[in-house]
Each structure stands twice: as structure tokens, then as C-alpha cells.
Amino acid sequence: MRKFIRKILVSVLVLLVCVASIQSVKILFAPDQNGSFLITSQRVKGDPKASVQIVEYVDFRCGPCGHGSRWLKDFIKKHPGKVFLEVRYFPLHLTYGALAARFTECALKQGMFWDIHDALMGNQREWFKLSNPKSFFLEIAEKKGMDIVSLEACWDNPSVYDSIMEIKHLGKELGVTATPTYFINGKMFVGFKEMSEELLRLLGMKDETVQALK
Amino acid sequence: MKFTIKKINIFVVFRLVIAVIFIASGTEKLLSPVENFVYAIQSYDLIHDPDLQESIALLFPWLELFAGVFLLLGLWTKAALIGTGAMACGFIIFVGQGITRKLPLVDCGCFGDLAHFPISVTFAIDWAILVCSILLYIKADQTKKMSLDKNLD
């Protein structure tokens, strides 16, 4: 009996140590979120004074990201002034996911971020299985009337890649591991379904398109 | 003291390997925002109640961690092995139905951002954990070497 009680006490001690360790690490390494949700980039859309501020972490190769982006694009178009959106890069695929991010970042420098963003998200099926989508990207850029020489110089510039990785690193610090991840007024939601439900809840709306898209 | 390869107890090694897998998996999930694991659960399209999804996402990583730590220390070894075996069964059901239904599962969501395995590899690992857990349970006398159970029982 004494042995059994001793074993129970040891077990309780082990459980307490586990819980204390996890909680301590969580407290010690909690991300400093001050300023992380301040929208300062130019990858934005909507009314800056809108009551709903969304920060969206995406990988251009990820299907659900395309799904969410297309839905948000329609939503913002249908409900102007309700939402302010910022896109942040989180390339999971460090070759072509990052290349797509570099492409859009370079488009931003030519004032064409949303044209290229929408073209990539809207036509994911056409390029995400290509072994090297660079020529497809160049085709889009030409169609959209971008300066190709500047574009190629830009996406070969290591500082562009570094700035994308810096954005990804900030996302990681906030706990982003999967895409799409959204922060709606600072609260984290992973996946399109969670985001759309929260957005409609905040705005007191019912939207059949959410059901249709699920 | 001479330490030769013959003296390595393979059952203890397996016990420690399973323990480390569960500790790593549980810890990663506990230190990440719970939303990430909720998303992983949702992607298997098996549990649809949001409250249940969140409850599982909150509780399950603790079970993984406790089972792993108990196995590592060799404390309640047989119970911990029942735990790891039962969890492996759960993983096999989740992943197996995902493969059968051809769900677009890119990653199992088992280790969060710590490690990414293709879904077929995950399925094989789950089976290996289940088989090892059963084997270690059957050979409990061997498995309990270098354990707290040895000292406390």
C-alpha cells in the first residue's frame, strides 16, 4: 500500500512538472504581439477605417489560400467599407512558393500587386503543378503590361527574398505554421472556414456563398 | 563497467523512441496556437462539431505528452503503452480514412512545424507505433528495465 501511494505521489509530481514546464515555456517565449498587427505595408485592400481588420498569411501555391483569397476578394467587392485586408507572405514551398511571393512583391514595386496577386490566386491550377512556373509568371507579367526587365532584376535581387522571409519569420513568431492563417482584429484563425465564419459573425451577416464554398 | 552492443536492451530502446515521438508531438502542439491543431483535425473531415474539435485540440496534446513522459521514465509503463497504442489506433483510423477518401492531406499535422511527413509515411509510422506498443506490452518485463516502475513496484 505504501509503495502504491509513493508511486501515485511520484506520478502526480511528474504531471505537475510537465504542466509547469509547458506553461513556463509558453510564458517565457510568448510572442511579443505589440505592433505585429499594425498594417503598414502596401499589400492592402479595403477601407483602413473598417471595423474588421484582417491580416492574411498565404502561400500562393496553397489551394485553400486561393480559395480564401477569391472569397475575400468577392466579399470586399460586395461589402465595401466593411473590411480592411493586408496580405503577408508565408511561402511553405521555398522554391516556387517563394518565387510567386517574389513575383507579387516585385509587382508591388510596379504598383500592380493586386493584379498579379489575383492572377496567381485565380489561376492556381494553371501553374502550381508546373515544374518551373517562371515562364508562366513572365507570361502573366507581359499580359498585365509589367516592365519585364525591371521585374527580372527585382526577383533576382536577394533583398526581395530576404524581405519575404522576414515577413514569414514574423508570422512564425505569431504562431503561424499553416496557410492560410488569418488574424481578424488580432485573433488567430487557421483555414478558410474559420475565417469566413468569424468574419460573418463579426459583421452580423449570413452569406450563402460561404455554404456554397464549403 | 563494460558496455557492449549485446547489452543494449532493444525493448528499452523502442520504449524510449516511442516516448520521444510522443513528447515531441505533444510539446509542439502545446506550444503552438491551438488553432493550428484544430485546423489539422478539420482537414481529416471526420469530426464536424466545432466544440469537439477544439476540446480534442486542447486535451489531446496533453495526453501525448503525459504518455510520452511516463514511457520515458518507465512509470506506469503498461498503462502508458496502452495509451500510446490506443492513440496510434486513433491516428490509423484518422489517416486511413483520409487516404481512402483521397482527402487533400498534404501533411498529417502530427508534429506541427517540427517535422513534415507525407501522409503515407505517417500511416506507416502509426502502424509501427501500434505494433511496437503491443510488442513492448507483451514483453513488459524487458521493457521495464531502466524504469521507475522497477524501483517503485
CSV table of C-alpha atoms in Angstrom, one decimal:
chain,number,residue,atom,x,y,z
A,1,MET,CA,0.0,0.0,0.0
A,2,ARG,CA,2.8,2.4,0.9
A,3,LYS,CA,4.5,1.6,-2.3
A,4,PHE,CA,1.4,2.3,-4.3
A,5,ILE,CA,0.9,5.7,-2.5
A,6,ARG,CA,4.5,6.5,-3.2
A,7,LYS,CA,4.0,5.7,-6.9
A,8,ILE,CA,0.9,7.9,-7.1
A,9,LEU,CA,2.8,10.8,-5.4
A,10,VAL,CA,5.6,10.4,-7.9
A,11,SER,CA,3.1,10.3,-10.8
A,12,VAL,CA,1.4,13.5,-9.6
A,13,LEU,CA,4.8,15.2,-9.3
A,14,VAL,CA,5.7,14.2,-12.8
A,15,LEU,CA,2.3,15.6,-14.1
A,16,LEU,CA,2.9,18.8,-12.2
A,17,VAL,CA,6.4,19.2,-13.6
A,18,CYS,CA,5.1,18.6,-17.2
A,19,VAL,CA,2.3,21.2,-16.8
A,20,ALA,CA,4.6,23.7,-15.1
A,21,SER,CA,7.3,23.3,-17.8
A,22,ILE,CA,4.9,23.8,-20.7
A,23,GLN,CA,3.3,26.8,-19.1
A,24,SER,CA,6.7,28.3,-18.2
A,25,VAL,CA,7.9,27.9,-21.8
A,26,LYS,CA,4.7,29.4,-23.1
A,27,ILE,CA,5.0,32.4,-20.8
A,28,LEU,CA,8.8,32.9,-21.4
A,29,PHE,CA,8.6,32.6,-25.1
A,30,ALA,CA,5.2,34.2,-25.7
A,31,PRO,CA,5.3,36.2,-28.9
A,32,ASP,CA,5.5,39.9,-28.5
A,33,GLN,CA,2.5,40.8,-30.5
A,34,ASN,CA,2.8,44.6,-29.9
A,35,GLY,CA,2.7,46.1,-33.3
A,36,SER,CA,2.6,42.8,-35.2
A,37,PHE,CA,-0.9,43.5,-36.4
A,38,LEU,CA,-0.2,47.1,-37.3
A,39,ILE,CA,-0.9,47.3,-41.0
A,40,THR,CA,2.0,49.2,-42.5
A,41,SER,CA,2.7,47.5,-45.8
A,42,GLN,CA,1.2,48.4,-49.2
A,43,ARG,CA,-0.3,44.9,-49.7
A,44,VAL,CA,-3.6,46.2,-48.5
A,45,LYS,CA,-7.2,46.4,-49.7
A,46,GLY,CA,-10.4,48.0,-48.4
A,47,ASP,CA,-11.2,50.8,-46.0
A,48,PRO,CA,-8.4,51.5,-43.5
A,49,LYS,CA,-11.1,52.6,-41.0
A,50,ALA,CA,-13.1,49.4,-41.4
A,51,SER,CA,-14.2,47.8,-38.1
A,52,VAL,CA,-12.8,44.4,-39.3
A,53,GLN,CA,-9.0,44.4,-39.9
A,54,ILE,CA,-7.7,41.2,-41.4
A,55,VAL,CA,-4.1,40.1,-41.8
A,56,GLU,CA,-3.8,37.1,-44.1
A,57,TYR,CA,-0.8,34.8,-44.2
A,58,VAL,CA,-0.6,33.0,-47.5
A,59,ASP,CA,1.4,30.7,-49.7
A,60,PHE,CA,0.5,31.3,-53.3
A,61,ARG,CA,0.8,27.5,-54.1
A,62,CYS,CA,-1.7,26.5,-51.4
A,63,GLY,CA,-5.2,25.6,-52.7
A,64,PRO,CA,-7.1,26.8,-49.6
A,65,CYS,CA,-5.2,30.1,-49.7
A,66,GLY,CA,-6.5,30.6,-53.3
A,67,HIS,CA,-10.0,29.6,-52.2
A,68,GLY,CA,-9.9,32.1,-49.3
A,69,SER,CA,-8.4,34.9,-51.4
A,70,ARG,CA,-11.1,34.6,-54.1
A,71,TRP,CA,-13.8,34.5,-51.4
A,72,LEU,CA,-12.3,37.6,-49.7
A,73,LYS,CA,-12.0,39.4,-53.0
A,74,ASP,CA,-15.7,38.9,-53.7
A,75,PHE,CA,-16.7,39.7,-50.2
A,76,ILE,CA,-14.8,43.0,-50.1
A,77,LYS,CA,-16.3,43.9,-53.5
A,78,LYS,CA,-19.8,43.1,-52.4
A,79,HIS,CA,-19.4,44.8,-49.0
A,80,PRO,CA,-17.2,47.9,-49.5
A,81,GLY,CA,-16.1,49.6,-46.3
A,82,LYS,CA,-16.6,46.6,-44.0
A,83,VAL,CA,-13.1,45.0,-44.2
A,84,PHE,CA,-9.5,46.1,-44.4
A,85,LEU,CA,-7.2,43.4,-45.6
A,86,GLU,CA,-3.4,43.0,-45.6
A,87,VAL,CA,-1.7,40.1,-47.3
A,88,ARG,CA,1.5,38.7,-45.8
A,89,TYR,CA,3.8,36.1,-47.4
A,90,PHE,CA,4.2,32.7,-45.8
A,91,PRO,CA,5.8,30.6,-48.5
A,92,LEU,CA,5.8,27.0,-47.4
A,93,HIS,CA,7.4,25.9,-50.6
A,94,LEU,CA,10.7,27.7,-50.6
A,95,THR,CA,11.3,27.4,-54.3
A,96,TYR,CA,8.1,28.1,-56.2
A,97,GLY,CA,6.0,29.4,-53.3
A,98,ALA,CA,8.7,31.9,-52.6
A,99,LEU,CA,9.1,32.7,-56.4
A,100,ALA,CA,5.4,33.5,-56.5
A,101,ALA,CA,5.8,35.7,-53.5
A,102,ARG,CA,8.8,37.4,-55.1
A,103,PHE,CA,6.8,37.9,-58.3
A,104,THR,CA,4.0,39.7,-56.4
A,105,GLU,CA,6.4,41.7,-54.3
A,106,CYS,CA,8.1,42.9,-57.5
A,107,ALA,CA,4.7,43.7,-58.9
A,108,LEU,CA,4.0,45.8,-55.8
A,109,LYS,CA,7.1,47.9,-56.8
A,110,GLN,CA,5.4,48.5,-60.1
A,111,GLY,CA,2.1,49.3,-58.5
A,112,MET,CA,0.5,46.1,-59.7
A,113,PHE,CA,0.3,44.0,-56.6
A,114,TRP,CA,-3.4,43.1,-56.7
A,115,ASP,CA,-3.3,42.4,-60.4
A,116,ILE,CA,-0.6,39.8,-60.0
A,117,HIS,CA,-2.0,38.5,-56.7
A,118,ASP,CA,-5.4,37.9,-58.2
A,119,ALA,CA,-3.9,36.4,-61.3
A,120,LEU,CA,-1.9,33.9,-59.3
A,121,MET,CA,-4.6,33.1,-56.8
A,122,GLY,CA,-7.3,32.9,-59.5
A,123,ASN,CA,-5.3,30.6,-61.8
A,124,GLN,CA,-3.5,28.4,-59.3
A,125,ARG,CA,-4.5,25.2,-61.2
A,126,GLU,CA,-2.7,26.5,-64.3
A,127,TRP,CA,0.7,27.0,-62.7
A,128,PHE,CA,1.0,25.2,-59.3
A,129,LYS,CA,1.8,21.8,-60.8
A,130,LEU,CA,4.4,23.2,-63.3
A,131,SER,CA,7.9,22.1,-62.6
A,132,ASN,CA,9.1,25.7,-63.2
A,133,PRO,CA,6.4,28.3,-63.3
A,134,LYS,CA,8.7,31.2,-64.0
A,135,SER,CA,7.8,31.3,-67.7
A,136,PHE,CA,4.1,31.3,-66.8
A,137,PHE,CA,4.7,34.2,-64.4
A,138,LEU,CA,6.5,36.1,-67.2
A,139,GLU,CA,3.6,35.5,-69.5
A,140,ILE,CA,1.2,36.9,-66.9
A,141,ALA,CA,3.5,39.9,-66.4
A,142,GLU,CA,3.6,40.6,-70.1
A,143,LYS,CA,-0.2,40.3,-70.3
A,144,LYS,CA,-0.6,42.8,-67.4
A,145,GLY,CA,1.9,45.2,-69.0
A,146,MET,CA,4.6,45.0,-66.5
A,147,ASP,CA,8.2,46.1,-67.2
A,148,ILE,CA,9.8,42.7,-67.7
A,149,VAL,CA,13.4,44.0,-67.4
A,150,SER,CA,12.7,45.6,-64.0
A,151,LEU,CA,10.8,42.5,-62.9
A,152,GLU,CA,13.6,40.1,-63.7
A,153,ALA,CA,16.1,42.4,-62.0
A,154,CYS,CA,13.8,42.6,-59.0
A,155,TRP,CA,13.1,38.9,-58.4
A,156,ASP,CA,16.8,38.1,-58.7
A,157,ASN,CA,17.5,40.7,-56.1
A,158,PRO,CA,18.4,38.8,-52.8
A,159,SER,CA,16.9,41.6,-50.7
A,160,VAL,CA,13.4,40.8,-52.0
A,161,TYR,CA,13.7,37.2,-50.9
A,162,ASP,CA,15.1,38.3,-47.6
A,163,SER,CA,12.2,40.7,-47.0
A,164,ILE,CA,9.7,37.9,-47.8
A,165,MET,CA,11.5,35.6,-45.4
A,166,GLU,CA,11.4,38.4,-42.7
A,167,ILE,CA,7.6,38.6,-43.2
A,168,LYS,CA,7.4,34.8,-42.8
A,169,HIS,CA,9.6,34.9,-39.7
A,170,LEU,CA,7.2,37.4,-38.1
A,171,GLY,CA,4.4,35.1,-38.9
A,172,LYS,CA,6.2,32.2,-37.3
A,173,GLU,CA,6.7,34.3,-34.2
A,174,LEU,CA,3.0,34.8,-34.1
A,175,GLY,CA,2.5,31.1,-34.2
A,176,VAL,CA,1.7,30.7,-37.9
A,177,THR,CA,2.6,27.2,-39.2
A,178,ALA,CA,-0.1,26.5,-41.8
A,179,THR,CA,-1.6,28.5,-44.6
A,180,PRO,CA,-4.0,30.2,-44.9
A,181,THR,CA,-3.8,31.8,-41.4
A,182,TYR,CA,-5.8,34.9,-40.7
A,183,PHE,CA,-5.7,37.4,-37.8
A,184,ILE,CA,-9.1,39.1,-37.6
A,185,ASN,CA,-8.7,42.1,-35.3
A,186,GLY,CA,-5.7,40.4,-33.8
A,187,LYS,CA,-7.3,37.0,-33.2
A,188,MET,CA,-5.9,34.0,-35.0
A,189,PHE,CA,-8.0,31.8,-37.3
A,190,VAL,CA,-6.5,28.9,-39.4
A,191,GLY,CA,-8.3,28.0,-42.6
A,192,PHE,CA,-10.9,29.5,-44.8
A,193,LYS,CA,-13.9,28.1,-42.9
A,194,GLU,CA,-12.9,29.5,-39.5
A,195,MET,CA,-12.1,32.9,-41.1
A,196,SER,CA,-15.3,33.2,-43.1
A,197,GLU,CA,-17.5,32.2,-40.1
A,198,GLU,CA,-15.8,34.7,-37.8
A,199,LEU,CA,-16.0,37.5,-40.4
A,200,LEU,CA,-19.7,36.9,-41.0
A,201,ARG,CA,-20.3,36.7,-37.2
A,202,LEU,CA,-18.5,39.9,-36.6
A,203,LEU,CA,-20.5,41.7,-39.3
A,204,GLY,CA,-23.7,40.0,-38.3
A,205,MET,CA,-24.2,38.6,-41.8
A,206,LYS,CA,-25.3,35.4,-43.3
A,207,ASP,CA,-23.9,34.6,-46.7
A,208,GLU,CA,-25.0,31.7,-48.8
A,209,THR,CA,-21.7,31.9,-50.7
A,210,VAL,CA,-19.9,30.5,-47.6
A,211,GLN,CA,-22.1,27.5,-47.6
A,212,ALA,CA,-21.6,27.1,-51.3
A,213,LEU,CA,-17.9,27.4,-51.0
A,214,LYS,CA,-17.5,24.9,-48.1
B,1,MET,CA,31.7,-1.2,-16.5
B,2,LYS,CA,31.9,-2.7,-19.9
B,3,PHE,CA,29.1,-1.7,-22.2
B,4,THR,CA,28.8,-3.8,-25.3
B,5,ILE,CA,26.2,-3.8,-28.1
B,6,LYS,CA,24.9,-7.2,-26.7
B,7,LYS,CA,23.9,-5.4,-23.5
B,8,ILE,CA,21.6,-2.9,-25.2
B,9,ASN,CA,18.0,-3.8,-24.4
B,10,ILE,CA,16.1,-3.4,-27.7
B,11,PHE,CA,12.8,-3.1,-25.8
B,12,VAL,CA,14.1,-0.2,-23.7
B,13,VAL,CA,15.4,1.5,-26.9
B,14,PHE,CA,11.9,1.1,-28.5
B,15,ARG,CA,10.3,2.4,-25.4
B,16,LEU,CA,12.5,5.5,-25.4
B,17,VAL,CA,12.0,6.1,-29.1
B,18,ILE,CA,8.1,5.9,-28.8
B,19,ALA,CA,8.4,8.2,-25.7
B,20,VAL,CA,10.4,10.8,-27.6
B,21,ILE,CA,8.0,10.7,-30.6
B,22,PHE,CA,5.0,11.4,-28.3
B,23,ILE,CA,6.8,14.0,-26.2
B,24,ALA,CA,7.9,15.9,-29.3
B,25,SER,CA,4.5,15.7,-30.9
B,26,GLY,CA,2.6,16.8,-27.7
B,27,THR,CA,5.0,19.5,-26.8
B,28,GLU,CA,5.0,21.1,-30.3
B,29,LYS,CA,1.2,21.2,-30.3
B,30,LEU,CA,1.1,22.6,-26.8
B,31,LEU,CA,3.5,25.4,-27.6
B,32,SER,CA,1.7,26.3,-30.9
B,33,PRO,CA,-1.6,28.2,-31.0
B,34,VAL,CA,-4.4,25.7,-30.6
B,35,GLU,CA,-5.9,26.9,-33.9
B,36,ASN,CA,-3.2,25.1,-35.8
B,37,PHE,CA,-4.2,21.7,-34.4
B,38,VAL,CA,-7.9,22.5,-34.8
B,39,TYR,CA,-7.2,23.1,-38.5
B,40,ALA,CA,-5.3,19.8,-38.7
B,41,ILE,CA,-8.3,18.0,-37.2
B,42,GLN,CA,-10.7,19.7,-39.5
B,43,SER,CA,-8.6,18.7,-42.5
B,44,TYR,CA,-9.5,15.0,-41.8
B,45,ASP,CA,-13.2,15.8,-42.2
B,46,LEU,CA,-14.2,13.2,-39.6
B,47,ILE,CA,-15.3,15.4,-36.6
B,48,HIS,CA,-17.6,18.2,-37.5
B,49,ASP,CA,-18.7,19.6,-34.2
B,50,PRO,CA,-16.5,22.8,-33.6
B,51,ASP,CA,-16.6,22.4,-29.8
B,52,LEU,CA,-15.5,18.8,-30.0
B,53,GLN,CA,-12.7,19.8,-32.4
B,54,GLU,CA,-11.5,22.4,-30.0
B,55,SER,CA,-11.8,20.1,-27.0
B,56,ILE,CA,-9.7,17.5,-28.7
B,57,ALA,CA,-7.2,20.1,-29.8
B,58,LEU,CA,-6.8,21.3,-26.2
B,59,LEU,CA,-6.7,17.9,-24.5
B,60,PHE,CA,-5.1,15.5,-26.9
B,61,PRO,CA,-1.6,17.1,-26.8
B,62,TRP,CA,-1.5,16.8,-23.0
B,63,LEU,CA,-2.3,13.1,-23.3
B,64,GLU,CA,0.5,12.7,-25.8
B,65,LEU,CA,2.9,14.5,-23.6
B,66,PHE,CA,1.9,12.6,-20.4
B,67,ALA,CA,2.1,9.2,-22.2
B,68,GLY,CA,5.5,10.1,-23.6
B,69,VAL,CA,6.9,11.3,-20.3
B,70,PHE,CA,5.6,8.3,-18.4
B,71,LEU,CA,7.0,5.9,-21.0
B,72,LEU,CA,10.4,7.7,-20.9
B,73,LEU,CA,10.6,7.4,-17.1
B,74,GLY,CA,9.1,3.9,-17.1
B,75,LEU,CA,6.3,5.0,-14.8
B,76,TRP,CA,3.1,3.0,-15.2
B,77,THR,CA,4.8,1.6,-18.2
B,78,LYS,CA,2.0,-0.8,-19.2
B,79,ALA,CA,-0.7,1.9,-18.8
B,80,ALA,CA,1.4,4.3,-20.9
B,81,LEU,CA,1.8,1.6,-23.6
B,82,ILE,CA,-2.0,1.1,-23.7
B,83,GLY,CA,-2.2,4.9,-24.1
B,84,THR,CA,0.3,5.1,-27.0
B,85,GLY,CA,-1.3,2.0,-28.6
B,86,ALA,CA,-4.8,3.5,-28.3
B,87,MET,CA,-3.6,6.8,-29.7
B,88,ALA,CA,-1.8,5.0,-32.6
B,89,CYS,CA,-5.2,3.2,-33.4
B,90,GLY,CA,-6.9,6.6,-33.5
B,91,PHE,CA,-4.2,8.0,-35.8
B,92,ILE,CA,-4.5,5.0,-38.1
B,93,ILE,CA,-8.3,5.5,-38.3
B,94,PHE,CA,-8.0,9.2,-39.0
B,95,VAL,CA,-5.2,8.9,-41.5
B,96,GLY,CA,-6.5,5.7,-43.1
B,97,GLN,CA,-9.9,7.2,-43.8
B,98,GLY,CA,-8.2,10.3,-45.2
B,99,ILE,CA,-6.2,8.2,-47.6
B,100,THR,CA,-9.2,6.0,-48.6
B,101,ARG,CA,-11.3,9.1,-49.2
B,102,LYS,CA,-8.4,10.7,-51.1
B,103,LEU,CA,-8.7,13.9,-48.9
B,104,PRO,CA,-6.2,16.6,-50.0
B,105,LEU,CA,-4.0,16.0,-46.9
B,106,VAL,CA,-0.6,17.5,-47.6
B,107,ASP,CA,0.7,16.9,-44.1
B,108,CYS,CA,-0.6,14.8,-41.1
B,109,GLY,CA,-0.4,17.7,-38.7
B,110,CYS,CA,1.2,15.3,-36.2
B,111,PHE,CA,4.3,17.3,-35.4
B,112,GLY,CA,3.1,20.8,-36.3
B,113,ASP,CA,6.0,22.8,-37.8
B,114,LEU,CA,8.6,20.5,-36.2
B,115,ALA,CA,8.6,17.8,-38.9
B,116,HIS,CA,6.6,17.2,-42.1
B,117,PHE,CA,6.0,13.7,-43.4
B,118,PRO,CA,4.0,12.6,-46.4
B,119,ILE,CA,0.7,11.1,-45.4
B,120,SER,CA,1.7,7.6,-46.5
B,121,VAL,CA,4.9,7.8,-44.3
B,122,THR,CA,2.7,8.9,-41.4
B,123,PHE,CA,0.4,5.9,-41.9
B,124,ALA,CA,3.4,3.6,-41.7
B,125,ILE,CA,4.8,5.3,-38.6
B,126,ASP,CA,1.4,4.9,-36.9
B,127,TRP,CA,1.3,1.2,-37.6
B,128,ALA,CA,4.9,0.9,-36.4
B,129,ILE,CA,4.0,2.7,-33.1
B,130,LEU,CA,1.0,0.4,-32.7
B,131,VAL,CA,3.0,-2.8,-33.3
B,132,CYS,CA,5.8,-1.6,-31.0
B,133,SER,CA,3.4,-0.7,-28.3
B,134,ILE,CA,1.8,-4.1,-28.4
B,135,LEU,CA,5.2,-5.9,-28.5
B,136,LEU,CA,6.5,-3.8,-25.6
B,137,TYR,CA,3.3,-4.5,-23.6
B,138,ILE,CA,3.7,-8.3,-24.2
B,139,LYS,CA,7.4,-8.1,-23.2
B,140,ALA,CA,6.7,-5.8,-20.2
B,141,ASP,CA,9.4,-7.4,-18.1
B,142,GLN,CA,12.1,-6.5,-20.6
B,143,THR,CA,10.5,-3.1,-21.3
B,144,LYS,CA,10.5,-2.2,-17.7
B,145,LYS,CA,14.3,-2.4,-17.4
B,146,MET,CA,15.8,1.0,-16.5
B,147,SER,CA,12.4,2.3,-15.3
B,148,LEU,CA,10.9,3.9,-12.3
B,149,ASP,CA,8.4,1.0,-12.1
B,150,LYS,CA,11.4,-1.3,-11.2
B,151,ASN,CA,12.1,0.9,-8.2
B,152,LEU,CA,8.6,1.8,-7.1
B,153,ASP,CA,6.7,-1.5,-7.6
